[in-house]
Amino acid sequence: ETGVTQSPTHLIKTRGQQVTLRCSSQSGHNTVSWYQQALGQGPQFIFQYYREEENGRGNFPPRFSGLQFPNYSSELNVNALELDDSALYLCASSFGTSGRETQYFGPGTRLLVL
Amino acid sequence: AQKVTQAQTEISVVEKEDVTLDCVYETRDTTYYLFWYKQPPSGELVFLIRRNSFDEQNEISGRYSWNFQKSTSSFNFTITASQVVDSAVYFCALKTSYDKVIFGPGTSLSVIP
């Protein structure tokens, strides 16, 4: 059973650019959630995808968007990057959306916006 | 609204000491789930435990134990005989049935040899 993987591990972009982060869910999981973790803070929920549909969204602007593919892998896209978007982006996978499920996290992508 | 408070920002202990990490949560829902995650310097969040609101039984797993008290809305985590490998940031998290996971701000634990 493979765990959650994310790519790339590190990324440097400049303000105004666009970025795409990728996540492969753990085997058997059909739900992917994305989190932003600023330095020294807890993760903040961005959105969740279940069976290729967005299934909940946190307080993030529309320039944060996502996709989930038939194999349940997922992408996080951020347009018009701002300096405050510099953070660790974490992907978590789980099975179902009942509320009881446990999310398992990937190693994250560290994004630096200059 | 849901909220998780971890009042201890940083804790330092000497190896082999016991340490308790505090977590206080707020929710109006009667059904909810509480989690603890460990985040070592590598950045990956490691799942430690999940507890649902109907199960107040304390749990012990090796050197780790958890004390869930609904009366005080607390879900505290104790490490017995701490080791250097326990050094990490620990997050308490709350999830209600149809809402997102809310993480606390984390407690940074340093275990000094």
PDB file of C-alpha atoms in Angstrom:
ATOM      1  CA  GLU A   1       0.000   0.000   0.000  1.00  0.00           C
ATOM      2  CA  THR A   2       1.525   3.299  -1.092  1.00  0.00           C
ATOM      3  CA  GLY A   3       1.145   6.447   0.945  1.00  0.00           C
ATOM      4  CA  VAL A   4       0.248   9.941  -0.160  1.00  0.00           C
ATOM      5  CA  THR A   5       2.805  11.510  -2.458  1.00  0.00           C
ATOM      6  CA  GLN A   6       3.185  15.113  -3.557  1.00  0.00           C
ATOM      7  CA  SER A   7       5.207  16.877  -6.212  1.00  0.00           C
ATOM      8  CA  PRO A   8       7.263  18.912  -6.443  1.00  0.00           C
ATOM      9  CA  THR A   9       8.849  19.004  -2.996  1.00  0.00           C
ATOM     10  CA  HIS A  10      10.016  22.584  -3.339  1.00  0.00           C
ATOM     11  CA  LEU A  11       9.103  25.398  -5.692  1.00  0.00           C
ATOM     12  CA  ILE A  12      10.143  29.016  -6.143  1.00  0.00           C
ATOM     13  CA  LYS A  13       7.896  31.397  -8.075  1.00  0.00           C
ATOM     14  CA  THR A  14       7.594  35.133  -8.504  1.00  0.00           C
ATOM     15  CA  ARG A  15       4.601  37.288  -7.713  1.00  0.00           C
ATOM     16  CA  GLY A  16       1.901  37.126 -10.370  1.00  0.00           C
ATOM     17  CA  GLN A  17       2.882  33.723 -11.702  1.00  0.00           C
ATOM     18  CA  GLN A  18       0.750  30.603 -11.637  1.00  0.00           C
ATOM     19  CA  VAL A  19       1.606  27.290  -9.987  1.00  0.00           C
ATOM     20  CA  THR A  20       0.284  23.717 -10.094  1.00  0.00           C
ATOM     21  CA  LEU A  21       0.884  21.285  -7.249  1.00  0.00           C
ATOM     22  CA  ARG A  22       0.158  17.577  -7.535  1.00  0.00           C
ATOM     23  CA  CYS A  23      -0.977  14.887  -5.147  1.00  0.00           C
ATOM     24  CA  SER A  24      -1.430  11.141  -5.461  1.00  0.00           C
ATOM     25  CA  SER A  25      -3.774   9.706  -2.885  1.00  0.00           C
ATOM     26  CA  GLN A  26      -3.153   6.637  -0.810  1.00  0.00           C
ATOM     27  CA  SER A  27      -4.244   3.394  -2.375  1.00  0.00           C
ATOM     28  CA  GLY A  28      -7.973   2.802  -1.814  1.00  0.00           C
ATOM     29  CA  HIS A  29      -8.754   6.431  -0.960  1.00  0.00           C
ATOM     30  CA  ASN A  30     -11.219   8.483  -3.018  1.00  0.00           C
ATOM     31  CA  THR A  31     -11.138  11.826  -1.234  1.00  0.00           C
ATOM     32  CA  VAL A  32      -8.406  14.451  -1.335  1.00  0.00           C
ATOM     33  CA  SER A  33      -8.146  17.563   0.824  1.00  0.00           C
ATOM     34  CA  TRP A  34      -5.692  20.424   0.422  1.00  0.00           C
ATOM     35  CA  TYR A  35      -4.276  22.559   3.207  1.00  0.00           C
ATOM     36  CA  GLN A  36      -2.059  25.626   3.398  1.00  0.00           C
ATOM     37  CA  GLN A  37       0.331  25.839   6.322  1.00  0.00           C
ATOM     38  CA  ALA A  38       2.076  29.153   6.842  1.00  0.00           C
ATOM     39  CA  LEU A  39       5.262  29.161   8.878  1.00  0.00           C
ATOM     40  CA  GLY A  40       4.577  28.633  12.562  1.00  0.00           C
ATOM     41  CA  GLN A  41       0.867  28.015  12.119  1.00  0.00           C
ATOM     42  CA  GLY A  42      -1.496  25.082  11.866  1.00  0.00           C
ATOM     43  CA  PRO A  43      -2.762  23.877   8.492  1.00  0.00           C
ATOM     44  CA  GLN A  44      -5.692  25.808   7.012  1.00  0.00           C
ATOM     45  CA  PHE A  45      -8.267  23.950   4.935  1.00  0.00           C
ATOM     46  CA  ILE A  46      -8.402  25.057   1.278  1.00  0.00           C
ATOM     47  CA  PHE A  47     -10.835  22.581  -0.271  1.00  0.00           C
ATOM     48  CA  GLN A  48     -11.753  18.949  -0.620  1.00  0.00           C
ATOM     49  CA  TYR A  49     -12.462  16.799  -3.653  1.00  0.00           C
ATOM     50  CA  TYR A  50     -14.603  13.685  -3.623  1.00  0.00           C
ATOM     51  CA  ARG A  51     -15.193  11.629  -6.776  1.00  0.00           C
ATOM     52  CA  GLU A  52     -13.895  14.457  -8.956  1.00  0.00           C
ATOM     53  CA  GLU A  53     -16.227  17.102  -7.482  1.00  0.00           C
ATOM     54  CA  GLU A  54     -15.390  19.885  -5.025  1.00  0.00           C
ATOM     55  CA  ASN A  55     -16.910  18.909  -1.681  1.00  0.00           C
ATOM     56  CA  GLY A  56     -16.291  21.841   0.608  1.00  0.00           C
ATOM     57  CA  ARG A  57     -14.105  24.908   0.562  1.00  0.00           C
ATOM     58  CA  GLY A  58     -12.371  27.044   3.162  1.00  0.00           C
ATOM     59  CA  ASN A  59     -11.847  30.799   3.174  1.00  0.00           C
ATOM     60  CA  PHE A  60      -9.617  31.012   0.149  1.00  0.00           C
ATOM     61  CA  PRO A  61     -10.151  33.208  -2.930  1.00  0.00           C
ATOM     62  CA  PRO A  62     -11.167  31.781  -6.323  1.00  0.00           C
ATOM     63  CA  ARG A  63      -7.603  32.010  -7.613  1.00  0.00           C
ATOM     64  CA  PHE A  64      -7.103  28.816  -5.613  1.00  0.00           C
ATOM     65  CA  SER A  65      -8.656  26.049  -7.688  1.00  0.00           C
ATOM     66  CA  GLY A  66      -8.349  22.331  -7.964  1.00  0.00           C
ATOM     67  CA  LEU A  67      -9.055  19.179  -9.878  1.00  0.00           C
ATOM     68  CA  GLN A  68      -9.465  15.547  -9.053  1.00  0.00           C
ATOM     69  CA  PHE A  69      -8.872  12.893 -11.690  1.00  0.00           C
ATOM     70  CA  PRO A  70     -10.561   9.497 -12.194  1.00  0.00           C
ATOM     71  CA  ASN A  71      -7.659   7.787 -10.418  1.00  0.00           C
ATOM     72  CA  TYR A  72      -8.339  10.136  -7.449  1.00  0.00           C
ATOM     73  CA  SER A  73      -5.095  12.026  -7.807  1.00  0.00           C
ATOM     74  CA  SER A  74      -5.465  15.766  -7.523  1.00  0.00           C
ATOM     75  CA  GLU A  75      -4.029  19.121  -8.492  1.00  0.00           C
ATOM     76  CA  LEU A  76      -4.016  22.450  -6.696  1.00  0.00           C
ATOM     77  CA  ASN A  77      -3.693  25.487  -8.934  1.00  0.00           C
ATOM     78  CA  VAL A  78      -2.933  28.961  -7.677  1.00  0.00           C
ATOM     79  CA  ASN A  79      -3.141  31.918 -10.059  1.00  0.00           C
ATOM     80  CA  ALA A  80      -1.726  35.413  -9.644  1.00  0.00           C
ATOM     81  CA  LEU A  81       0.618  34.379  -6.856  1.00  0.00           C
ATOM     82  CA  GLU A  82       1.062  36.743  -3.934  1.00  0.00           C
ATOM     83  CA  LEU A  83       3.882  36.901  -1.402  1.00  0.00           C
ATOM     84  CA  ASP A  84       1.525  35.597   1.310  1.00  0.00           C
ATOM     85  CA  ASP A  85       0.994  32.414  -0.691  1.00  0.00           C
ATOM     86  CA  SER A  86       4.439  31.301   0.475  1.00  0.00           C
ATOM     87  CA  ALA A  87       3.695  28.255   2.616  1.00  0.00           C
ATOM     88  CA  LEU A  88       3.789  24.494   2.920  1.00  0.00           C
ATOM     89  CA  TYR A  89       0.926  22.979   0.920  1.00  0.00           C
ATOM     90  CA  LEU A  90      -0.288  19.685   2.273  1.00  0.00           C
ATOM     91  CA  CYS A  91      -2.461  17.135   0.596  1.00  0.00           C
ATOM     92  CA  ALA A  92      -4.417  14.567   2.597  1.00  0.00           C
ATOM     93  CA  SER A  93      -6.327  11.558   1.356  1.00  0.00           C
ATOM     94  CA  SER A  94      -9.110   9.596   2.974  1.00  0.00           C
ATOM     95  CA  PHE A  95     -11.937   7.248   2.093  1.00  0.00           C
ATOM     96  CA  GLY A  96     -15.392   8.765   1.917  1.00  0.00           C
ATOM     97  CA  THR A  97     -16.820  11.930   3.402  1.00  0.00           C
ATOM     98  CA  SER A  98     -18.913  10.647   6.313  1.00  0.00           C
ATOM     99  CA  GLY A  99     -16.953  12.690   8.798  1.00  0.00           C
ATOM    100  CA  ARG A 100     -15.560   9.654  10.569  1.00  0.00           C
ATOM    101  CA  GLU A 101     -12.679   9.198   8.161  1.00  0.00           C
ATOM    102  CA  THR A 102      -9.079   9.838   9.105  1.00  0.00           C
ATOM    103  CA  GLN A 103      -6.982  11.894   6.732  1.00  0.00           C
ATOM    104  CA  TYR A 104      -3.480  10.773   5.894  1.00  0.00           C
ATOM    105  CA  PHE A 105      -1.064  13.467   4.798  1.00  0.00           C
ATOM    106  CA  GLY A 106       1.648  13.665   2.209  1.00  0.00           C
ATOM    107  CA  PRO A 107       5.048  15.273   2.783  1.00  0.00           C
ATOM    108  CA  GLY A 108       3.929  18.604   1.360  1.00  0.00           C
ATOM    109  CA  THR A 109       5.197  21.075  -1.235  1.00  0.00           C
ATOM    110  CA  ARG A 110       7.099  24.093   0.027  1.00  0.00           C
ATOM    111  CA  LEU A 111       6.242  27.106  -2.117  1.00  0.00           C
ATOM    112  CA  LEU A 112       8.235  30.317  -1.937  1.00  0.00           C
ATOM    113  CA  VAL A 113       6.888  33.370  -3.743  1.00  0.00           C
ATOM    114  CA  LEU A 114       9.400  36.152  -4.362  1.00  0.00           C
TER     115      LEU A 114
ATOM    116  CA  ALA B   1     -18.162  28.023  15.190  1.00  0.00           C
ATOM    117  CA  GLN B   2     -15.483  25.429  15.704  1.00  0.00           C
ATOM    118  CA  LYS B   3     -12.182  26.276  17.353  1.00  0.00           C
ATOM    119  CA  VAL B   4      -9.124  24.459  18.687  1.00  0.00           C
ATOM    120  CA  THR B   5      -6.796  26.025  21.231  1.00  0.00           C
ATOM    121  CA  GLN B   6      -3.333  24.781  22.105  1.00  0.00           C
ATOM    122  CA  ALA B   7      -2.171  27.241  24.711  1.00  0.00           C
ATOM    123  CA  GLN B   8       1.366  25.890  24.927  1.00  0.00           C
ATOM    124  CA  THR B   9       3.349  27.329  22.043  1.00  0.00           C
ATOM    125  CA  GLU B  10       6.670  25.712  22.948  1.00  0.00           C
ATOM    126  CA  ILE B  11       7.691  23.141  25.533  1.00  0.00           C
ATOM    127  CA  SER B  12      11.176  21.919  26.406  1.00  0.00           C
ATOM    128  CA  VAL B  13      11.784  18.847  28.518  1.00  0.00           C
ATOM    129  CA  VAL B  14      14.779  16.758  29.372  1.00  0.00           C
ATOM    130  CA  GLU B  15      14.840  13.259  27.976  1.00  0.00           C
ATOM    131  CA  LYS B  16      12.900  10.699  30.066  1.00  0.00           C
ATOM    132  CA  GLU B  17      10.622  13.322  31.564  1.00  0.00           C
ATOM    133  CA  ASP B  18       6.868  13.035  31.076  1.00  0.00           C
ATOM    134  CA  VAL B  19       5.143  15.822  29.173  1.00  0.00           C
ATOM    135  CA  THR B  20       1.495  16.700  28.597  1.00  0.00           C
ATOM    136  CA  LEU B  21       0.284  18.700  25.616  1.00  0.00           C
ATOM    137  CA  ASP B  22      -3.000  20.495  26.162  1.00  0.00           C
ATOM    138  CA  CYS B  23      -5.858  20.817  23.695  1.00  0.00           C
ATOM    139  CA  VAL B  24      -9.157  22.596  24.261  1.00  0.00           C
ATOM    140  CA  TYR B  25     -11.850  22.609  21.601  1.00  0.00           C
ATOM    141  CA  GLU B  26     -15.101  24.412  20.952  1.00  0.00           C
ATOM    142  CA  THR B  27     -18.070  23.103  19.005  1.00  0.00           C
ATOM    143  CA  ARG B  28     -21.833  23.111  19.288  1.00  0.00           C
ATOM    144  CA  ASP B  29     -22.183  19.830  17.455  1.00  0.00           C
ATOM    145  CA  THR B  30     -22.857  16.697  19.443  1.00  0.00           C
ATOM    146  CA  THR B  31     -21.063  14.475  16.970  1.00  0.00           C
ATOM    147  CA  TYR B  32     -17.446  15.333  16.311  1.00  0.00           C
ATOM    148  CA  TYR B  33     -14.016  13.814  15.983  1.00  0.00           C
ATOM    149  CA  LEU B  34     -10.742  14.798  17.560  1.00  0.00           C
ATOM    150  CA  PHE B  35      -7.300  14.050  16.221  1.00  0.00           C
ATOM    151  CA  TRP B  36      -3.674  14.422  17.160  1.00  0.00           C
ATOM    152  CA  TYR B  37      -0.995  14.706  14.505  1.00  0.00           C
ATOM    153  CA  LYS B  38       2.789  14.904  14.819  1.00  0.00           C
ATOM    154  CA  GLN B  39       4.808  17.041  12.426  1.00  0.00           C
ATOM    155  CA  PRO B  40       8.554  16.350  12.498  1.00  0.00           C
ATOM    156  CA  PRO B  41      10.985  18.762  10.831  1.00  0.00           C
ATOM    157  CA  SER B  42      10.507  16.958   7.520  1.00  0.00           C
ATOM    158  CA  GLY B  43       7.028  18.496   7.357  1.00  0.00           C
ATOM    159  CA  GLU B  44       4.790  15.471   6.909  1.00  0.00           C
ATOM    160  CA  LEU B  45       1.854  15.268   9.304  1.00  0.00           C
ATOM    161  CA  VAL B  46       1.781  11.867  10.984  1.00  0.00           C
ATOM    162  CA  PHE B  47      -1.560  10.633  12.293  1.00  0.00           C
ATOM    163  CA  LEU B  48      -1.452   9.582  15.955  1.00  0.00           C
ATOM    164  CA  ILE B  49      -5.019   9.086  17.134  1.00  0.00           C
ATOM    165  CA  ARG B  50      -8.682   9.720  16.404  1.00  0.00           C
ATOM    166  CA  ARG B  51     -11.367   9.894  19.053  1.00  0.00           C
ATOM    167  CA  ASN B  52     -15.100  10.388  18.482  1.00  0.00           C
ATOM    168  CA  SER B  53     -17.329  12.414  20.764  1.00  0.00           C
ATOM    169  CA  PHE B  54     -19.208   9.377  22.061  1.00  0.00           C
ATOM    170  CA  ASP B  55     -16.136   7.597  23.300  1.00  0.00           C
ATOM    171  CA  GLU B  56     -14.611   9.171  26.377  1.00  0.00           C
ATOM    172  CA  GLN B  57     -12.477   6.186  27.167  1.00  0.00           C
ATOM    173  CA  ASN B  58      -8.848   7.144  27.619  1.00  0.00           C
ATOM    174  CA  GLU B  59      -6.349   5.429  25.393  1.00  0.00           C
ATOM    175  CA  ILE B  60      -2.781   4.306  25.839  1.00  0.00           C
ATOM    176  CA  SER B  61      -0.440   3.321  23.047  1.00  0.00           C
ATOM    177  CA  GLY B  62       3.062   2.559  24.213  1.00  0.00           C
ATOM    178  CA  ARG B  63       4.497   5.756  25.693  1.00  0.00           C
ATOM    179  CA  TYR B  64       1.551   7.810  24.405  1.00  0.00           C
ATOM    180  CA  SER B  65      -1.715   8.339  26.215  1.00  0.00           C
ATOM    181  CA  TRP B  66      -4.725  10.540  25.617  1.00  0.00           C
ATOM    182  CA  ASN B  67      -7.202  11.968  28.111  1.00  0.00           C
ATOM    183  CA  PHE B  68     -10.547  13.010  26.584  1.00  0.00           C
ATOM    184  CA  GLN B  69     -12.885  14.945  28.882  1.00  0.00           C
ATOM    185  CA  LYS B  70     -16.107  16.288  27.363  1.00  0.00           C
ATOM    186  CA  SER B  71     -16.947  18.155  30.572  1.00  0.00           C
ATOM    187  CA  THR B  72     -13.963  20.452  30.038  1.00  0.00           C
ATOM    188  CA  SER B  73     -13.812  20.133  26.217  1.00  0.00           C
ATOM    189  CA  SER B  74     -10.259  18.918  26.450  1.00  0.00           C
ATOM    190  CA  PHE B  75      -8.289  16.228  24.672  1.00  0.00           C
ATOM    191  CA  ASN B  76      -4.831  16.183  26.235  1.00  0.00           C
ATOM    192  CA  PHE B  77      -1.883  14.143  25.055  1.00  0.00           C
ATOM    193  CA  THR B  78       0.811  12.760  27.371  1.00  0.00           C
ATOM    194  CA  ILE B  79       4.174  11.346  26.376  1.00  0.00           C
ATOM    195  CA  THR B  80       5.766   9.230  29.072  1.00  0.00           C
ATOM    196  CA  ALA B  81       9.544   8.947  29.327  1.00  0.00           C
ATOM    197  CA  SER B  82      10.103  11.347  26.430  1.00  0.00           C
ATOM    198  CA  GLN B  83      12.790  10.669  23.857  1.00  0.00           C
ATOM    199  CA  VAL B  84      14.696  12.930  21.485  1.00  0.00           C
ATOM    200  CA  VAL B  85      12.739  11.426  18.561  1.00  0.00           C
ATOM    201  CA  ASP B  86       9.580  12.889  20.082  1.00  0.00           C
ATOM    202  CA  SER B  87      10.803  16.376  19.205  1.00  0.00           C
ATOM    203  CA  ALA B  88       8.276  17.773  16.743  1.00  0.00           C
ATOM    204  CA  VAL B  89       5.283  20.050  16.443  1.00  0.00           C
ATOM    205  CA  TYR B  90       2.083  18.429  17.636  1.00  0.00           C
ATOM    206  CA  PHE B  91      -1.317  19.468  16.331  1.00  0.00           C
ATOM    207  CA  CYS B  92      -4.716  18.817  17.804  1.00  0.00           C
ATOM    208  CA  ALA B  93      -7.588  18.905  15.283  1.00  0.00           C
ATOM    209  CA  LEU B  94     -11.379  18.882  15.346  1.00  0.00           C
ATOM    210  CA  LYS B  95     -13.844  17.721  12.727  1.00  0.00           C
ATOM    211  CA  THR B  96     -17.613  17.765  12.872  1.00  0.00           C
ATOM    212  CA  SER B  97     -19.584  15.412  10.674  1.00  0.00           C
ATOM    213  CA  TYR B  98     -20.028  17.659   7.661  1.00  0.00           C
ATOM    214  CA  ASP B  99     -17.446  20.333   8.196  1.00  0.00           C
ATOM    215  CA  LYS B 100     -13.791  20.801   7.467  1.00  0.00           C
ATOM    216  CA  VAL B 101     -10.981  19.788   9.788  1.00  0.00           C
ATOM    217  CA  ILE B 102      -9.892  22.619  12.086  1.00  0.00           C
ATOM    218  CA  PHE B 103      -6.332  22.473  13.350  1.00  0.00           C
ATOM    219  CA  GLY B 104      -4.988  24.138  16.443  1.00  0.00           C
ATOM    220  CA  PRO B 105      -1.891  26.333  16.217  1.00  0.00           C
ATOM    221  CA  GLY B 106       0.372  23.521  17.358  1.00  0.00           C
ATOM    222  CA  THR B 107       2.764  22.939  20.246  1.00  0.00           C
ATOM    223  CA  SER B 108       6.456  22.677  19.493  1.00  0.00           C
ATOM    224  CA  LEU B 109       8.065  20.053  21.711  1.00  0.00           C
ATOM    225  CA  SER B 110      11.820  19.912  22.192  1.00  0.00           C
ATOM    226  CA  VAL B 111      13.272  16.953  24.041  1.00  0.00           C
ATOM    227  CA  ILE B 112      16.783  17.686  25.224  1.00  0.00           C
ATOM    228  CA  PRO B 113      19.202  14.780  25.640  1.00  0.00           C
TER     229      PRO B 113
END
